[in-house]
Short mmCIF file of C-alpha atoms in Angstrom, two decimals:
data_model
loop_
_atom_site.label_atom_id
_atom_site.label_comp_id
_atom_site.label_asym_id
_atom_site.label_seq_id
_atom_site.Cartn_x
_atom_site.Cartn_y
_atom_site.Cartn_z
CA UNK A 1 -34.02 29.31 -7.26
CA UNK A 2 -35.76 26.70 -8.16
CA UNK A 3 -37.15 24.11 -11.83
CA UNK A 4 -40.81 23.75 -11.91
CA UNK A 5 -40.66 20.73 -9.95
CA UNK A 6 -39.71 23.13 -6.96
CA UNK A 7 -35.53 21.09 -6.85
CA UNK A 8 -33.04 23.50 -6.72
CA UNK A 9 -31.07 24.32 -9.71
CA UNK A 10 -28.34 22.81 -11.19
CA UNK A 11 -25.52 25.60 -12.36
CA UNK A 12 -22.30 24.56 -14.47
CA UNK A 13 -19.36 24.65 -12.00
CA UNK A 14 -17.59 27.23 -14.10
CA UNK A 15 -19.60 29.84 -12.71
CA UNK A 16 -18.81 32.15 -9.24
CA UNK A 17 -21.07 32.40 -6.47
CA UNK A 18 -21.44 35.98 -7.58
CA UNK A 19 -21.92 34.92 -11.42
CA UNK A 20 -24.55 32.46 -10.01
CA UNK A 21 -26.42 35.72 -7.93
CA UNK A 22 -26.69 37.46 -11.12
CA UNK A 23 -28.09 34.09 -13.14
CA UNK A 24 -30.60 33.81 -10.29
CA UNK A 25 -31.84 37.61 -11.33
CA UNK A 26 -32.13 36.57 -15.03
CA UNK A 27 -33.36 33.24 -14.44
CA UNK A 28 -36.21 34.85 -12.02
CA UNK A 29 -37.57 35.94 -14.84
CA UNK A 30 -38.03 32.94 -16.71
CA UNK A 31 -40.83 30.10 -16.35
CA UNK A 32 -39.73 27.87 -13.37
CA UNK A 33 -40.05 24.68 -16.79
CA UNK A 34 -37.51 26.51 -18.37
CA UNK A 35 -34.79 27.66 -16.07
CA UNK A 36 -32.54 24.51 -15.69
CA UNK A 37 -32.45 24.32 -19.22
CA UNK A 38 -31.02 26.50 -19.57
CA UNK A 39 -28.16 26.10 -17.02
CA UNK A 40 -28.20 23.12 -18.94
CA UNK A 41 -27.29 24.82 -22.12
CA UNK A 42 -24.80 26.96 -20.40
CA UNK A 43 -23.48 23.82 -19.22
CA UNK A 44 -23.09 22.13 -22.73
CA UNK A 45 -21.56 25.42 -24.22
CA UNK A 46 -18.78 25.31 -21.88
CA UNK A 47 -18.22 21.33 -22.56
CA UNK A 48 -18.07 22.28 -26.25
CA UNK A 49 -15.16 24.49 -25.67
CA UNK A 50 -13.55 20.79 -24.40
CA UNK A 51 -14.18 20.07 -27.86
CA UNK A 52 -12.71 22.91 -29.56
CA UNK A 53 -15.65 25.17 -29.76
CA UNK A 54 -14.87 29.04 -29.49
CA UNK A 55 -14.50 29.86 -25.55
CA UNK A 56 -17.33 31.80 -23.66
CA UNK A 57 -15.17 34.91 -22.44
CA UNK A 58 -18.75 36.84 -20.81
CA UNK A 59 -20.55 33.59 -19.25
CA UNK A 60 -23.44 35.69 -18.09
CA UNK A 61 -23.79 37.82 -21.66
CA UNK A 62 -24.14 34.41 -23.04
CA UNK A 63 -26.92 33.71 -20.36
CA UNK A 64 -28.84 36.76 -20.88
CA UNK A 65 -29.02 35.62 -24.42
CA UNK A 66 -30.15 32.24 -23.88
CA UNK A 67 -32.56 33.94 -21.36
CA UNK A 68 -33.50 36.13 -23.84
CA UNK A 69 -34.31 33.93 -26.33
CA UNK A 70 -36.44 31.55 -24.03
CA UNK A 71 -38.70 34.26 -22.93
CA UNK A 72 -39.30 34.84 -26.90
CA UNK A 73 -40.16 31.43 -27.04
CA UNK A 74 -36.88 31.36 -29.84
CA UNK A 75 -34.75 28.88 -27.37
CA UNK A 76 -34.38 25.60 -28.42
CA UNK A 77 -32.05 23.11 -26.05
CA UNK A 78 -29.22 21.42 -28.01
CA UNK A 79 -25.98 21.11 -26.35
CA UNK A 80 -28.15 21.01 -23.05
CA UNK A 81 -29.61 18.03 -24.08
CA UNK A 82 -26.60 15.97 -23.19
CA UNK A 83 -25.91 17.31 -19.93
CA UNK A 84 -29.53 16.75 -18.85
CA UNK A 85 -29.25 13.28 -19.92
CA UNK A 86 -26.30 12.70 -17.91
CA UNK A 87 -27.48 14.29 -14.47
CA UNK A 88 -30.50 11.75 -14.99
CA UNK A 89 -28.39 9.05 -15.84
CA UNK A 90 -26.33 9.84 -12.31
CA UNK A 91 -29.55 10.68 -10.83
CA UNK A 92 -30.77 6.80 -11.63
CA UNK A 93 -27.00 5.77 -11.06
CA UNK A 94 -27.75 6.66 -7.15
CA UNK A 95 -31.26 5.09 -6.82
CA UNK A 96 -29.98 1.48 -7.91
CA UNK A 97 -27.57 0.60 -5.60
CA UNK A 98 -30.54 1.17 -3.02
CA UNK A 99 -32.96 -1.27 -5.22
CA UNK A 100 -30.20 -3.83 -5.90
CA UNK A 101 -29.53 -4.21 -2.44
CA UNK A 102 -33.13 -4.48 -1.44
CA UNK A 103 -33.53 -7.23 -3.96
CA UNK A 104 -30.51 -9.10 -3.80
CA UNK A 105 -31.33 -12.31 -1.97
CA UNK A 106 -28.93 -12.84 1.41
CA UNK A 107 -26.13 -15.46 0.61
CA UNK A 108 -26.63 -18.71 3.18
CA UNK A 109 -23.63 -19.13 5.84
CA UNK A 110 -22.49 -22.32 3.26
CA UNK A 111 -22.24 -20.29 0.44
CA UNK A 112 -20.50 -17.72 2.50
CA UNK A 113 -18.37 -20.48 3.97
CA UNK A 114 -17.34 -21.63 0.45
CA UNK A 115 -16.95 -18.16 -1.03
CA UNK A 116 -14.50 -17.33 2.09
CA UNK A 117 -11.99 -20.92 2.03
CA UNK A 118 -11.87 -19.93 -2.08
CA UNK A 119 -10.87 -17.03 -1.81
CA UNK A 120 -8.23 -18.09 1.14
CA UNK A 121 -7.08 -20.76 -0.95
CA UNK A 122 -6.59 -18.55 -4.07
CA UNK A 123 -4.59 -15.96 -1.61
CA UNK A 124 -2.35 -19.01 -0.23
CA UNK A 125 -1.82 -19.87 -4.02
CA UNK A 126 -0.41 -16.14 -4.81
CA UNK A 127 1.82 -16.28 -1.46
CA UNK A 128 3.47 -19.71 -2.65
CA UNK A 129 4.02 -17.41 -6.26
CA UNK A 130 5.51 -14.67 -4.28
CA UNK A 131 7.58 -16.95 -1.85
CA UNK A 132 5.53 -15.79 0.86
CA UNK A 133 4.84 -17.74 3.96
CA UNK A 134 0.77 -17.36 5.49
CA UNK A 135 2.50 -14.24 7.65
CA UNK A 136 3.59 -12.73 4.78
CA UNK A 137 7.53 -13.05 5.28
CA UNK A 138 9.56 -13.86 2.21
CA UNK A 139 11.25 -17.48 1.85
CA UNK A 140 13.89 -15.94 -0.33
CA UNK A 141 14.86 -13.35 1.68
CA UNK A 142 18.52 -13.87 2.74
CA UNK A 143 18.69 -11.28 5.24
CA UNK A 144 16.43 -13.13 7.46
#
């Protein structure tokens, strides 16, 4: 099953692979624009129990109604509007790393150099806190 865009579907964790075989019947029957929302809705109904909302004891009655309603044209997305936020948020989350990497300028060997005896110098500097010799054996150990 597939959103309009032709990406597979998103379905709250909460439901079974055999709840998600009977979604895919009721979704079917929906416009491929508004399937994952849904799912989404779904989604943000079961967060809201989080929150103290009433549980959802019949996940897929609650579907069918929200399926229902969309084919009327009478659905309107409100605690689905969060969750879709969020899985774009994560969705940009993943594509920056890739960018800032391409864009990040490569550090000379100096500046590497530098960045390397600092941070050497800073761990010698905890080891003489800690009693610690460059091996890592205590001074103050009288065992030794």
């Amino acid at each position: 099953m597939a959103d309009e865009a032709g990406r597979p579907l998103v379905y709250p964790r909460r439901l079974s692979d055999n709840q998600r075989e009977i979604a895919d019947r009721y979704l079917s029957r929906l416009p491929p624009a508004s399937r994952q929302a849904v799912l989404d809705e779904l989604a943000g109904r079961f967060q809201a129990e989080l929150r103290g909302m009433k549980p959802v004891y019949d996940e897929i009655r609650f579907l069918a109604r929200l399926c229902e309603l969309a084919r009327s044209g009478e659905f309107h997305p409100n605690l689905g509007i969060k969750v879709h936020e969020a899985r774009r948020a994560q969705e940009l989350g993943r594509q920056r790393p890739a960018q800032r990497t391409a864009s990040t300028p490569k550090e000379s060997e100096a500046e590497r150099e530098k960045r390397l005896a600092e941070a050497q110098r800073r761990l010698a500097d905890m080891r003489k806190l800690l009693g610690m010799s460059a091996g890592g054996e205590s001074h103050s150990n009288p065992e030794k």
